[in-house]
Structure formats: C-alpha cells, structure tokens
Coordinates of C-alpha atoms in Angstrom, one line a residue:
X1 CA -40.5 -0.9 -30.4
X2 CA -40.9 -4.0 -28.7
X3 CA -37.9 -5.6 -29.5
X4 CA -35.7 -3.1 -28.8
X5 CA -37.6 -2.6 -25.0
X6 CA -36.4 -6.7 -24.9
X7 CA -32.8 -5.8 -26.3
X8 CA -32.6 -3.0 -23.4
X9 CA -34.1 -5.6 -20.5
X10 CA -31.3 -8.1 -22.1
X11 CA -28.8 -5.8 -21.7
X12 CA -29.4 -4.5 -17.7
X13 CA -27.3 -6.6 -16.3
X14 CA -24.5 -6.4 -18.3
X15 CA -24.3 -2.2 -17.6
X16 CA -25.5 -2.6 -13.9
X17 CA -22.8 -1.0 -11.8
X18 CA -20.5 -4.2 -10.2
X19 CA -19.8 -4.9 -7.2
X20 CA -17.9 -6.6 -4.4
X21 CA -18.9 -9.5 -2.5
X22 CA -17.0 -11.3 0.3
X23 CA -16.1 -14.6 0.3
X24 CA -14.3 -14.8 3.3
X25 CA -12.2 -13.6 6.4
X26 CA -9.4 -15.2 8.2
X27 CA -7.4 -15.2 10.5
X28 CA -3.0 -15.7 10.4
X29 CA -1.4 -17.9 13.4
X30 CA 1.2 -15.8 13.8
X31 CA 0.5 -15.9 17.8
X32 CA 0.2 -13.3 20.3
X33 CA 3.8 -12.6 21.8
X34 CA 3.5 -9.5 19.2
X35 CA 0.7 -7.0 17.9
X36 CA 1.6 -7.4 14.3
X37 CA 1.2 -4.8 11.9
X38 CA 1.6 -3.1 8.3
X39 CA 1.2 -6.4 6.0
X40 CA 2.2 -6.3 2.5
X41 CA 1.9 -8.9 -0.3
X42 CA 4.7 -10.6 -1.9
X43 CA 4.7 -10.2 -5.9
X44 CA 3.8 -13.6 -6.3
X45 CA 1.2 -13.4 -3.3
X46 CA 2.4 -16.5 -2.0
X47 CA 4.2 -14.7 1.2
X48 CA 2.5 -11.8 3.4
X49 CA 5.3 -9.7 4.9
X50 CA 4.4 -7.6 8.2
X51 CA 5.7 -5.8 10.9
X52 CA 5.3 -5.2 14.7
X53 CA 3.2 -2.5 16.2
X54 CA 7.0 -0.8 17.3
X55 CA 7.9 -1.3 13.7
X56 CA 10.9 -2.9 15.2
X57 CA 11.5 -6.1 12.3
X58 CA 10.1 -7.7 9.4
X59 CA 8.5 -11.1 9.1
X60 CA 7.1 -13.1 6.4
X61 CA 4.2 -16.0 6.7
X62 CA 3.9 -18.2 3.6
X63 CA 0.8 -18.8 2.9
X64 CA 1.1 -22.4 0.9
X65 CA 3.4 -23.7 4.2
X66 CA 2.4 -21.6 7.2
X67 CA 6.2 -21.1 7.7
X68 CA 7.2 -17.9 9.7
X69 CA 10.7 -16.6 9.0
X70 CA 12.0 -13.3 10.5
X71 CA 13.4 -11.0 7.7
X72 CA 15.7 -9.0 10.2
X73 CA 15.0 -7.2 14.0
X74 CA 16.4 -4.0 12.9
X75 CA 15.0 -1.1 14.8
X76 CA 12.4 1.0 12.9
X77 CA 12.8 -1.8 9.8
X78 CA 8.9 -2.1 9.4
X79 CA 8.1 1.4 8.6
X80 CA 7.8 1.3 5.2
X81 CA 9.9 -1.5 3.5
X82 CA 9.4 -2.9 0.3
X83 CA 9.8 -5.6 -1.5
X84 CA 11.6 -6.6 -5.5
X85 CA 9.4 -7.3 -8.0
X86 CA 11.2 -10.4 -8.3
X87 CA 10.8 -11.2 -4.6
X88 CA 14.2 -12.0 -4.4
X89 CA 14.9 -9.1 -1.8
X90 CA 13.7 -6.7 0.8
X91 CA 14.9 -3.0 1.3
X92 CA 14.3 -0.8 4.3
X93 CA 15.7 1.9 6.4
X94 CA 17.0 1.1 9.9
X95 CA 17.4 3.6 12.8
X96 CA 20.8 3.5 14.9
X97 CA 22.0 5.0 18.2
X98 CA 24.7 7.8 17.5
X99 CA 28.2 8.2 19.3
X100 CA 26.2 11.1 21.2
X101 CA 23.2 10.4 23.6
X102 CA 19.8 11.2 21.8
X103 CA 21.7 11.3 18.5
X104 CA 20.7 8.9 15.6
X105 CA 21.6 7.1 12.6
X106 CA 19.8 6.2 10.0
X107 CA 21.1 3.4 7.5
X108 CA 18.9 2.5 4.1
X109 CA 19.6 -1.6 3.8
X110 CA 18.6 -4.6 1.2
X111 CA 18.2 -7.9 2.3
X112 CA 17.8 -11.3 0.5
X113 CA 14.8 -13.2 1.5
X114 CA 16.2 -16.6 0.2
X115 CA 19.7 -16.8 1.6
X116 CA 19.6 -13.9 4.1
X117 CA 22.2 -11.2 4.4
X118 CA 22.2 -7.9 4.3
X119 CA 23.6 -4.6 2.5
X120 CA 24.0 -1.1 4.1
X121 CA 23.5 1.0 0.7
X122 CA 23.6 4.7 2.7
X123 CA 23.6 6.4 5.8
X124 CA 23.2 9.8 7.4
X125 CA 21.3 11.7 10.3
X126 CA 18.2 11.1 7.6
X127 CA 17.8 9.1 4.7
X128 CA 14.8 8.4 2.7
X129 CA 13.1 4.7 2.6
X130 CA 14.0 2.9 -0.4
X131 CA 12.0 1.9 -3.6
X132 CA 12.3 -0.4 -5.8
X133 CA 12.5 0.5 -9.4
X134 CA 12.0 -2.6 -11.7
X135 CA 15.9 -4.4 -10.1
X136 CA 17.2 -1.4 -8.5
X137 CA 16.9 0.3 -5.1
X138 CA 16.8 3.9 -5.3
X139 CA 16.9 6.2 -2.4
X140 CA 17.4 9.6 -1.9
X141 CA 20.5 11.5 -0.2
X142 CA 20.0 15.0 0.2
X143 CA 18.3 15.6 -3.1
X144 CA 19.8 12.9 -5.2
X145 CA 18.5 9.9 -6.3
X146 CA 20.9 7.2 -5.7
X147 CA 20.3 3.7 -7.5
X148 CA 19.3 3.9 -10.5
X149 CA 20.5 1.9 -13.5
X150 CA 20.2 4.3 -16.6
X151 CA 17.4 2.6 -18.7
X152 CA 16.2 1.0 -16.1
X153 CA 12.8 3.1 -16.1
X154 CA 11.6 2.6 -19.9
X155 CA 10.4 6.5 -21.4
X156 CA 7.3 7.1 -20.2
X157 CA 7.1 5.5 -17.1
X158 CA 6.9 6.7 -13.0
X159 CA 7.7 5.4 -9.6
X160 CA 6.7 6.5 -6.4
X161 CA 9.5 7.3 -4.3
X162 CA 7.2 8.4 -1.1
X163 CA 6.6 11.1 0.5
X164 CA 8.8 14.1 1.1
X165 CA 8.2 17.9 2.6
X166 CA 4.4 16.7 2.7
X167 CA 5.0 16.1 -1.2
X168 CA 4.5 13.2 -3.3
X169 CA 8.4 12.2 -4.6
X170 CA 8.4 10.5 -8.4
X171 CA 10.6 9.5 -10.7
X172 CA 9.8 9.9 -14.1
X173 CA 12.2 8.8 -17.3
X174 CA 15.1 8.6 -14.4
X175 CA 14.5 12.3 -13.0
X176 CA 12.9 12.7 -9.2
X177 CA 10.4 15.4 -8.8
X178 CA 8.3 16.7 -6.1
X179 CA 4.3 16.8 -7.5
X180 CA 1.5 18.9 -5.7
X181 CA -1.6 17.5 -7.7
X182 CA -4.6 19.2 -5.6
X183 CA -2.3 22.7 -4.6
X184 CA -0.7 23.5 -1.4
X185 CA -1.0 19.7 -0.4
X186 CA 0.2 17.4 2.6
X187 CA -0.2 13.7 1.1
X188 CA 0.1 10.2 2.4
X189 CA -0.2 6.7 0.7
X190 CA 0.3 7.5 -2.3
X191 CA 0.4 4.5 -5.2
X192 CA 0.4 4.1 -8.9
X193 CA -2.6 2.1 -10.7
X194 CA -1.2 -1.7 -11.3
X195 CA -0.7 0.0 -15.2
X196 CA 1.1 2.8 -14.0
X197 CA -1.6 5.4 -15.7
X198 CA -2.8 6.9 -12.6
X199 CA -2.3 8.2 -9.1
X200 CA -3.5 7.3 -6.4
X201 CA -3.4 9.3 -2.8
X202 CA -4.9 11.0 0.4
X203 CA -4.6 14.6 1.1
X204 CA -5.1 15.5 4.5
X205 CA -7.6 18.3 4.4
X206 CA -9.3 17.2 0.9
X207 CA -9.3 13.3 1.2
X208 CA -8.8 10.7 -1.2
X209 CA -8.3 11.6 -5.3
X210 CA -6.9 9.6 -8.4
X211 CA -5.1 11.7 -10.8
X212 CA -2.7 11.2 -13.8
X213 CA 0.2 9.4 -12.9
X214 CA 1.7 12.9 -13.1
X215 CA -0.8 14.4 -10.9
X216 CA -3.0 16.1 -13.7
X217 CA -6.6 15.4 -13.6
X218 CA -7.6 14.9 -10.6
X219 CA -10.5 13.2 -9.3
X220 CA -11.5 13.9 -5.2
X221 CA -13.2 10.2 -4.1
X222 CA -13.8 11.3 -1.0
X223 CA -12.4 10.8 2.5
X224 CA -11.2 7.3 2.0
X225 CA -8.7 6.5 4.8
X226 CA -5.8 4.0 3.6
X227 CA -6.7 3.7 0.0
X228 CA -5.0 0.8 -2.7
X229 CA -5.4 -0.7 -5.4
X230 CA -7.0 -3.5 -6.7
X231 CA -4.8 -6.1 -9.0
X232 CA -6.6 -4.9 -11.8
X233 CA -7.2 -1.6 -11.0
X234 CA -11.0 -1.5 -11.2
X235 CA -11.3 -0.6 -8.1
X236 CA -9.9 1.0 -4.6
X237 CA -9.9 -0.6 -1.2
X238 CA -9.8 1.9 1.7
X239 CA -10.7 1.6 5.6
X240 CA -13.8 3.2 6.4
X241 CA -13.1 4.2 10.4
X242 CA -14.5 6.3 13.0
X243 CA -13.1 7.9 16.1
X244 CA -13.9 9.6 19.4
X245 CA -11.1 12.2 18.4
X246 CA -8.5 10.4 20.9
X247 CA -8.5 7.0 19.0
X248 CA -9.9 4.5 16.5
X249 CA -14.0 3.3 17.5
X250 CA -14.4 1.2 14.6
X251 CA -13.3 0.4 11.1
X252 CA -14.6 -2.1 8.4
X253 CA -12.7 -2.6 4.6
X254 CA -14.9 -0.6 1.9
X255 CA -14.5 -0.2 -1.4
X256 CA -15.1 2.4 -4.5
X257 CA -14.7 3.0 -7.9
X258 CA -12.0 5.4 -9.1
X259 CA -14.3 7.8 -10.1
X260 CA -16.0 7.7 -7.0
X261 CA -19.6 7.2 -8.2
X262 CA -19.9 3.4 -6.6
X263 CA -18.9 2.2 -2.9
X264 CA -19.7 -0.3 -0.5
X265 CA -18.3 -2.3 2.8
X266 CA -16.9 -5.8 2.1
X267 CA -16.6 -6.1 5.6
X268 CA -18.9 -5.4 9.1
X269 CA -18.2 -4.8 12.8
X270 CA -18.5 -8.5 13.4
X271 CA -15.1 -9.2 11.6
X272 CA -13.0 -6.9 14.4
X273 CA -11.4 -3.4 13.4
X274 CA -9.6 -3.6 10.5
X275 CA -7.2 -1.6 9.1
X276 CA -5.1 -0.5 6.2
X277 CA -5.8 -3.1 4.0
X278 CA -3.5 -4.0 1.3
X279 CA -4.7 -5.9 -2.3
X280 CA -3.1 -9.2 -3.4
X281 CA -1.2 -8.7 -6.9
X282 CA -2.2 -11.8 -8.4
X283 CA -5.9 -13.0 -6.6
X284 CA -9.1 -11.3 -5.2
X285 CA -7.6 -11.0 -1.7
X286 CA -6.7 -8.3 1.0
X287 CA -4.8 -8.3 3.8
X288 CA -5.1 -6.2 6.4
X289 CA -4.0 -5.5 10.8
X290 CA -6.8 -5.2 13.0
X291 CA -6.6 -2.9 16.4
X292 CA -6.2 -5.8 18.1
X293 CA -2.5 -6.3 16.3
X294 CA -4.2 -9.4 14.3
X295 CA -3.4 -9.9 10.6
X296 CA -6.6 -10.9 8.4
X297 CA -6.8 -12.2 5.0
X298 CA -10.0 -11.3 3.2
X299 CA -10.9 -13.4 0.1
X300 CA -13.6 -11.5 -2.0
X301 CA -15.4 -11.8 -5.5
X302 CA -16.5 -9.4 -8.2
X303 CA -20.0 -9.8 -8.9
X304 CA -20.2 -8.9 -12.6
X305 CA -17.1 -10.1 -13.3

C-alpha cells in the first residue's frame, strides 16, 4: 500500500493540469504617425505583418532586422489579408471608387513580398477575401470558388475560406460549403487546429466552441473574445475584455484549454489593453494591437512542458 501511495505522490506532477507562464512583453518601434493594427505572423515567424486602424495598407516588421517595409497602401487592404505558406506572397481585397459617386469596387489582389508587384485576380461590386490553400489563392465570385489547383487539397483535408451570410465558408476535398456547427449561427474568427482536426470559432450569442473540422462535436469554451490557436494546438489564446456598453474598459491575453476545463491570464492591466492576439507558428509567442494602436510581442512558457 505504501508504495503505491509513493508511486501516486511521484506521479502528481506529471498529471497536474499545465499551464502558461509569461516570459515577457514588448513593445514594436514602428512609431506613432499610425495606430497600427491586426498583426499576423509570418510562417516562418521571422516577419509580423499589420495594418492601420483605417485598414488602409499592409506593413511588415522583421523581427531579426527591425526593417519596416510597406506591403502596399491600398484602401481597405488590411482587413483580412493573408499570407502563403511559403511566405513568398500576400493576398488581399482592395476597395475602389466606381464611375458613379458612392459606388464601389472591389478587386481581390496577390502581392510578392520579396520583389513587390502586384496581381488583380477578380473584381466586382463584392468579392470575397482571399485564402490561401497550400500555393493557390482561392476566392469566391458569386458562389464559385475560383483558384484552386485540382489536387491541391489532399482527400481529407479543409480550409477556411471565412465568413459568409453569418456562415462559416470551407473547402473540403476541393468543394466550398457553408457549415452551421451550433444551429441558426452568426460566426466570426473562425480557424482550423495547426493539424487541421478541429474548428475553432465564436458565435455571437453562444461564445466560443471547438468542433470537428467539419463542425460536428462541438465543444462551447465559453465567451472567449478573439480566440487562436496555439502552434501546437494545446491550447487557445483569446482576449479577455470588458466594456461600459459604448467601448472597450480593459482587456488582458488569457488563455484555455480546448475543452474548456483550464484558463488563466498571461497578461494584467499593467501591460496596456491588449487585443486580438495572434500565436507565432513556430515559437511560444503572441502578438497582439493594444487600444492605444501599439503592437506587442508577448513571449510565454509552458509550465509542464
């Protein structure tokens, strides 16, 4: 009896729940002539692109350098670009004045990070943003997907294409459909697990959930604002906010399992309000925007790991 109490006290530490430390926070000098916004990793996490707060442009910091380059200034460029797997190039969807006064354009574009220049792939009154799946850019027109290589998407596999009619848009074995996973939804943020097993989203009455990547089997986590995904998937980062009901009081990064059962903060009041916080694909790293248009770098550990 006695040596299997010790083998249990032995054991403790290896099945207590883990969790995440903070190492550090700082600060990018990108300056103040902007409120920057939206950052994003590169795939090799050696570049974090952002925006402004007018999502008007894209910029990209390296972080071995501290070189800023600007990506392009077209209007309405920042909402929602994204970047090759290969890093090699940038799609996003720009907004253009119309012949007509109060009438727009809309134009999905790639651009090459290395040598610059730029290709209009569509157009229309309304096009969707682009995605990158594995080398090619697929968008939507009307409701066709445009872009996509066949046997490009191995069997088996999803993208997320984004958001449309308050639905979350994925393309499975080459074929786009709409998925609903919690019924009569409205979704935002939605991502797929670094494996590409499971779902990850916000619905805007019920919160956050993780679900198969199809949208079976879902799992509510709670209100989570903003939630990603860790490089390895163990966990989700979210921003844990509060408002008055007219605008954002306060907001620290958090953090909780995927199954909801274990949360904490990484970060505290003291580090300024930060917000939708994006995970580093190849270090323990965020990088988030603060209220005040700053963009942070937070550097954190795993305690069990």
């Amino acid at each position: 009896m006695r040596s299997a109490i010790a083998l249990v006290l032995c054991l403790l530490p290896l099945l207590s729940p883990a969790q995440l430390k903070l190492v550090k926070v700082e600060t990018l000098p990108l300056g103040k002539s902007r409120s920057w916004s939206q950052p994003r990793w590169s795939p090799d996490g050696k570049t974090i692109y952002y925006t402004a707060s007018d999502l008007d442009g894209i910029w990209g910091y390296s972080t071995p350098g501290g070189k800023t380059v600007q990506i392009t200034s077209d209007r309405g460029s920042g909402y929602g670009f994204t970047i090759s797997p290969d890093g090699a190039r940038i799609a996003w969807r720009r907004t253009l004045s119309g012949a007509l006064p109060g009438e727009r354009l809309q134009e999905t574009v790639v651009g090459n990070v290395a040598g610059g220049g730029s290709t209009v792939l569509s157009s229309g009154k309304s096009v969707s943003l682009p995605s990158f799946v594995r080398s090619d850019v697929v968008y939507s027109v009307g409701n066709r997907v445009q872009g996509v290589t066949a046997g490009v998407q191995p069997a088996g596999t999803s993208a997320i294409l984004g958001i449309e009619e308050t639905k979350i848009a994925i393309l499975r074995d080459g074929v786009k459909s709409l998925i609903d996973p919690l019924g009569n939804g409205s979704y935002v943020w939605p991502s797929l697990s670094p494996d590409g097993s499971k779902l990850l989203a916000y619905e805007m009455d019920r919160g956050t959930f993780v679900s198969d990547a199809d949208g079976s089997h879902a799992v509510r986590v709670g209100r989570r604002d903003a939630p990603a995904w860790t490089r390895d998937g163990r966990w989700v980062i979210f921003m844990a906010d509060s408002d008055d009901g007219h605008a954002i009081r306060s907001s620290e990064i958090a953090y909780v399992s995927p199954d909801g059962t274990m949360s904490g903060n990484l970060t505290s009041a003291s580090h300024a309000i930060a917000m939708y916080p994006q995970c580093s694909p190849v270090s323990d790293a965020i990088v988030c925007s603060t209220l005040e248009g700053e963009i942070l770098v937070i550097t954190y550990t795993e305690a069990s790991r």
